[in-house]
């Protein structure tokens, strides 16, 4: 009983936090020169486990577009703990014009990493034959995650323990999509919008879950998204402009939609009753894409909203902030 009360109390405080606060935007600007060209970096220098670190680069290249002397630009970044590189991501262009370009890159941060100030971001930039490295300090802030026990009915136990060839095929197909990083897929650089008008969340990102089976035994996992309490048939909206890359039935997630927004960045919508889009469709932020339901592994009607960056689940709330630094002036 104490554990149940503690969980309810934890949810109350988390809901209160999201109701009355906004996620702080820890953004920093760094001016520098590379190969004689003026450049600026924007990045979030304080982050939470389960969020992401993004870096935007603005580079002024004094070259005429029709001169035939195009400058070759390449950039990548690594997230470090001390001297150990933990993650890597390449930059991609989000805007180009004569004499100027903007590039962006993001790295997902594990929910298991410990808080502290031993982290840094290494940005490597090459302009023609000249290259330079920059180390940017980054603070990983403390964050606590909820733990919960979820008893499963016989039908949900069957879904959770399903190891059929069809389910494995569905998992492999989704993983292949989420591992795709098309550098030309730049559809949205604005902050994302919530996919539901519901203000009540029944589960949160990175909840530590223990599922107990009706047949005995259990398994543990992370909850990879946010759950909105949504009565059957509630409207579900696209969180941002993008391309629908999956819209089909999956054994564990029911009617499911996946939308590509930026290279390696996808939003996922699970347990729908009905889909309003098909694979290949282009959608706008706030566009109706489906109706909520309880298909697949679900204990009741709700919308599961998930964000994946470079295949890894990231806190969706992070992307409702100015994560691309669009509001920062040139």
mmCIF file of N, CA and C in Angstrom, residues 11-72:
data_model
loop_
_atom_site.group_PDB
_atom_site.id
_atom_site.type_symbol
_atom_site.label_atom_id
_atom_site.label_comp_id
_atom_site.label_asym_id
_atom_site.label_seq_id
_atom_site.Cartn_x
_atom_site.Cartn_y
_atom_site.Cartn_z
ATOM 1 N N UNK A 11 3.618 10.775 -9.080
ATOM 2 C CA UNK A 11 2.935 11.220 -10.293
ATOM 3 C C UNK A 11 2.321 12.593 -10.095
ATOM 4 N N UNK A 12 1.796 12.839 -8.903
ATOM 5 C CA UNK A 12 1.193 14.143 -8.637
ATOM 6 C C UNK A 12 2.219 15.252 -8.761
ATOM 7 N N UNK A 13 3.412 15.037 -8.178
ATOM 8 C CA UNK A 13 4.439 16.077 -8.238
ATOM 9 C C UNK A 13 4.976 16.264 -9.650
ATOM 10 N N UNK A 14 5.116 15.160 -10.410
ATOM 11 C CA UNK A 14 5.581 15.280 -11.800
ATOM 12 C C UNK A 14 4.556 16.022 -12.635
ATOM 13 N N UNK A 15 3.264 15.683 -12.457
ATOM 14 C CA UNK A 15 2.207 16.383 -13.192
ATOM 15 C C UNK A 15 2.181 17.858 -12.836
ATOM 16 N N UNK A 16 2.371 18.168 -11.546
ATOM 17 C CA UNK A 16 2.384 19.570 -11.111
ATOM 18 C C UNK A 16 3.532 20.311 -11.745
ATOM 19 N N UNK A 17 4.690 19.638 -11.858
ATOM 20 C CA UNK A 17 5.847 20.262 -12.479
ATOM 21 C C UNK A 17 5.562 20.664 -13.913
ATOM 22 N N UNK A 18 4.959 19.748 -14.681
ATOM 23 C CA UNK A 18 4.687 20.031 -16.083
ATOM 24 C C UNK A 18 3.545 21.009 -16.256
ATOM 25 N N UNK A 19 2.661 21.099 -15.274
ATOM 26 C CA UNK A 19 1.530 22.004 -15.377
ATOM 27 C C UNK A 19 1.934 23.452 -15.144
ATOM 28 N N UNK A 20 2.921 23.670 -14.275
ATOM 29 C CA UNK A 20 3.231 25.040 -13.869
ATOM 30 C C UNK A 20 4.623 25.506 -14.291
ATOM 31 N N UNK A 21 5.413 24.635 -14.896
ATOM 32 C CA UNK A 21 6.778 25.006 -15.265
ATOM 33 C C UNK A 21 7.029 24.682 -16.727
ATOM 34 N N UNK A 22 8.062 25.265 -17.255
ATOM 35 C CA UNK A 22 8.536 24.870 -18.576
ATOM 36 C C UNK A 22 9.951 24.354 -18.414
ATOM 37 N N UNK A 23 10.355 23.497 -19.321
ATOM 38 C CA UNK A 23 11.714 22.961 -19.236
ATOM 39 C C UNK A 23 12.696 24.085 -19.514
ATOM 40 N N UNK A 24 13.672 24.321 -18.614
ATOM 41 C CA UNK A 24 14.630 25.405 -18.823
ATOM 42 C C UNK A 24 15.497 25.147 -20.042
ATOM 43 N N UNK A 25 15.741 26.172 -20.807
ATOM 44 C CA UNK A 25 16.578 26.049 -22.002
ATOM 45 C C UNK A 25 17.986 26.509 -21.650
ATOM 46 N N UNK A 26 18.877 25.560 -21.395
ATOM 47 C CA UNK A 26 20.259 25.886 -21.050
ATOM 48 C C UNK A 26 21.045 26.011 -22.349
ATOM 49 N N UNK A 27 21.038 27.195 -22.916
ATOM 50 C CA UNK A 27 21.678 27.399 -24.206
ATOM 51 C C UNK A 27 22.875 28.327 -24.076
ATOM 52 N N UNK A 28 23.897 28.033 -24.838
ATOM 53 C CA UNK A 28 25.114 28.831 -24.800
ATOM 54 C C UNK A 28 25.587 29.107 -26.215
ATOM 55 N N UNK A 29 26.153 30.288 -26.421
ATOM 56 C CA UNK A 29 26.689 30.676 -27.728
ATOM 57 C C UNK A 29 28.211 30.746 -27.641
ATOM 58 N N UNK A 30 28.875 30.214 -28.680
ATOM 59 C CA UNK A 30 30.335 30.252 -28.759
ATOM 60 C C UNK A 30 30.719 30.798 -30.125
ATOM 61 N N UNK A 31 31.442 31.925 -30.146
ATOM 62 C CA UNK A 31 31.932 32.511 -31.400
ATOM 63 C C UNK A 31 33.373 32.072 -31.648
ATOM 64 N N UNK A 32 33.698 31.742 -32.888
ATOM 65 C CA UNK A 32 35.049 31.304 -33.187
ATOM 66 C C UNK A 32 35.317 31.501 -34.678
ATOM 67 N N UNK A 33 36.532 31.152 -35.077
ATOM 68 C CA UNK A 33 36.914 31.241 -36.485
ATOM 69 C C UNK A 33 37.525 29.913 -36.897
ATOM 70 N N UNK A 34 37.177 29.436 -38.090
ATOM 71 C CA UNK A 34 37.733 28.188 -38.587
ATOM 72 C C UNK A 34 38.177 28.397 -40.028
ATOM 73 N N UNK A 35 39.465 28.209 -40.269
ATOM 74 C CA UNK A 35 40.008 28.408 -41.610
ATOM 75 C C UNK A 35 39.805 29.815 -42.125
ATOM 76 N N UNK A 36 39.775 30.784 -41.216
ATOM 77 C CA UNK A 36 39.567 32.172 -41.611
ATOM 78 C C UNK A 36 38.120 32.557 -41.800
ATOM 79 N N UNK A 37 37.200 31.639 -41.562
ATOM 80 C CA UNK A 37 35.779 31.907 -41.718
ATOM 81 C C UNK A 37 35.117 32.124 -40.348
ATOM 82 N N UNK A 38 34.249 33.094 -40.272
ATOM 83 C CA UNK A 38 33.534 33.385 -39.034
ATOM 84 C C UNK A 38 32.470 32.320 -38.776
ATOM 85 N N UNK A 39 32.406 31.853 -37.538
ATOM 86 C CA UNK A 39 31.446 30.796 -37.208
ATOM 87 C C UNK A 39 30.898 30.987 -35.802
ATOM 88 N N UNK A 40 29.716 30.430 -35.577
ATOM 89 C CA UNK A 40 29.056 30.491 -34.273
ATOM 90 C C UNK A 40 28.488 29.112 -33.960
ATOM 91 N N UNK A 41 28.632 28.681 -32.706
ATOM 92 C CA UNK A 41 28.017 27.446 -32.233
ATOM 93 C C UNK A 41 26.997 27.773 -31.151
ATOM 94 N N UNK A 42 25.845 27.127 -31.213
ATOM 95 C CA UNK A 42 24.861 27.174 -30.141
ATOM 96 C C UNK A 42 24.682 25.754 -29.620
ATOM 97 N N UNK A 43 24.623 25.585 -28.314
ATOM 98 C CA UNK A 43 24.409 24.245 -27.772
ATOM 99 C C UNK A 43 23.815 24.339 -26.369
ATOM 100 N N UNK A 44 23.175 23.256 -25.926
ATOM 101 C CA UNK A 44 22.641 23.216 -24.569
ATOM 102 C C UNK A 44 23.715 22.630 -23.653
ATOM 103 N N UNK A 45 24.262 23.475 -22.774
ATOM 104 C CA UNK A 45 25.419 23.089 -21.971
ATOM 105 C C UNK A 45 25.051 22.439 -20.637
ATOM 106 N N UNK A 46 23.757 22.350 -20.326
ATOM 107 C CA UNK A 46 23.286 21.635 -19.146
ATOM 108 C C UNK A 46 22.105 20.775 -19.580
ATOM 109 N N UNK A 47 22.184 19.481 -19.332
ATOM 110 C CA UNK A 47 21.190 18.553 -19.855
ATOM 111 C C UNK A 47 20.812 17.526 -18.790
ATOM 112 N N UNK A 48 19.662 16.880 -19.020
ATOM 113 C CA UNK A 48 19.199 15.808 -18.137
ATOM 114 C C UNK A 48 19.422 14.455 -18.801
ATOM 115 N N UNK A 49 19.671 13.398 -18.023
ATOM 116 C CA UNK A 49 19.712 12.058 -18.594
ATOM 117 C C UNK A 49 18.396 11.765 -19.326
ATOM 118 N N UNK A 50 18.486 11.168 -20.498
ATOM 119 C CA UNK A 50 17.288 10.881 -21.274
ATOM 120 C C UNK A 50 16.889 11.990 -22.222
ATOM 121 N N UNK A 51 17.517 13.166 -22.099
ATOM 122 C CA UNK A 51 17.291 14.236 -23.063
ATOM 123 C C UNK A 51 18.302 14.080 -24.203
ATOM 124 N N UNK A 52 18.595 15.152 -24.897
ATOM 125 C CA UNK A 52 19.586 15.110 -25.969
ATOM 126 C C UNK A 52 20.431 16.366 -25.898
ATOM 127 N N UNK A 53 21.607 16.320 -26.467
ATOM 128 C CA UNK A 53 22.416 17.514 -26.624
ATOM 129 C C UNK A 53 22.451 17.834 -28.112
ATOM 130 N N UNK A 54 22.046 19.063 -28.450
ATOM 131 C CA UNK A 54 22.059 19.515 -29.844
ATOM 132 C C UNK A 54 23.055 20.660 -29.997
ATOM 133 N N UNK A 55 23.686 20.684 -31.157
ATOM 134 C CA UNK A 55 24.608 21.765 -31.504
ATOM 135 C C UNK A 55 24.217 22.295 -32.873
ATOM 136 N N UNK A 56 24.023 23.608 -32.950
ATOM 137 C CA UNK A 56 23.808 24.249 -34.250
ATOM 138 C C UNK A 56 25.030 25.081 -34.592
ATOM 139 N N UNK A 57 25.461 24.999 -35.839
ATOM 140 C CA UNK A 57 26.618 25.757 -36.295
ATOM 141 C C UNK A 57 26.215 26.690 -37.423
ATOM 142 N N UNK A 58 26.594 27.942 -37.302
ATOM 143 C CA UNK A 58 26.394 28.922 -38.367
ATOM 144 C C UNK A 58 27.763 29.307 -38.897
ATOM 145 N N UNK A 59 27.930 29.231 -40.200
ATOM 146 C CA UNK A 59 29.238 29.476 -40.802
ATOM 147 C C UNK A 59 29.100 30.448 -41.970
ATOM 148 N N UNK A 60 29.868 31.521 -41.932
ATOM 149 C CA UNK A 60 29.865 32.500 -43.019
ATOM 150 C C UNK A 60 31.003 32.189 -43.978
ATOM 151 N N UNK A 61 30.624 31.841 -45.204
ATOM 152 C CA UNK A 61 31.592 31.468 -46.239
ATOM 153 C C UNK A 61 31.549 32.510 -47.356
ATOM 154 N N UNK A 62 32.544 33.370 -47.461
ATOM 155 C CA UNK A 62 32.528 34.438 -48.477
ATOM 156 C C UNK A 62 32.879 33.927 -49.871
ATOM 157 N N UNK A 63 32.020 33.080 -50.432
ATOM 158 C CA UNK A 63 32.240 32.519 -51.765
ATOM 159 C C UNK A 63 30.991 32.752 -52.601
ATOM 160 N N UNK A 64 31.147 33.169 -53.818
ATOM 161 C CA UNK A 64 30.015 33.358 -54.704
ATOM 162 C C UNK A 64 29.459 32.012 -55.144
ATOM 163 N N UNK A 65 28.139 31.891 -55.154
ATOM 164 C CA UNK A 65 27.509 30.610 -55.460
ATOM 165 C C UNK A 65 27.812 30.142 -56.877
ATOM 166 N N UNK A 66 28.043 31.081 -57.825
ATOM 167 C CA UNK A 66 28.251 30.701 -59.226
ATOM 168 C C UNK A 66 29.722 30.749 -59.630
ATOM 169 N N UNK A 67 30.611 30.808 -58.625
ATOM 170 C CA UNK A 67 32.030 30.951 -58.955
ATOM 171 C C UNK A 67 32.679 29.631 -59.350
ATOM 172 N N UNK A 68 31.996 28.506 -59.024
ATOM 173 C CA UNK A 68 32.587 27.208 -59.300
ATOM 174 C C UNK A 68 33.621 26.804 -58.277
ATOM 175 N N UNK A 69 33.826 27.638 -57.259
ATOM 176 C CA UNK A 69 34.821 27.370 -56.219
ATOM 177 C C UNK A 69 34.104 27.087 -54.901
ATOM 178 N N UNK A 70 33.277 26.041 -54.892
ATOM 179 C CA UNK A 70 32.498 25.738 -53.701
ATOM 180 C C UNK A 70 33.368 25.199 -52.572
ATOM 181 N N UNK A 71 33.121 25.703 -51.387
ATOM 182 C CA UNK A 71 33.864 25.269 -50.213
ATOM 183 C C UNK A 71 33.283 23.953 -49.711
ATOM 184 N N UNK A 72 34.147 23.001 -49.342
ATOM 185 C CA UNK A 72 33.705 21.725 -48.804
ATOM 186 C C UNK A 72 33.683 21.799 -47.284
#
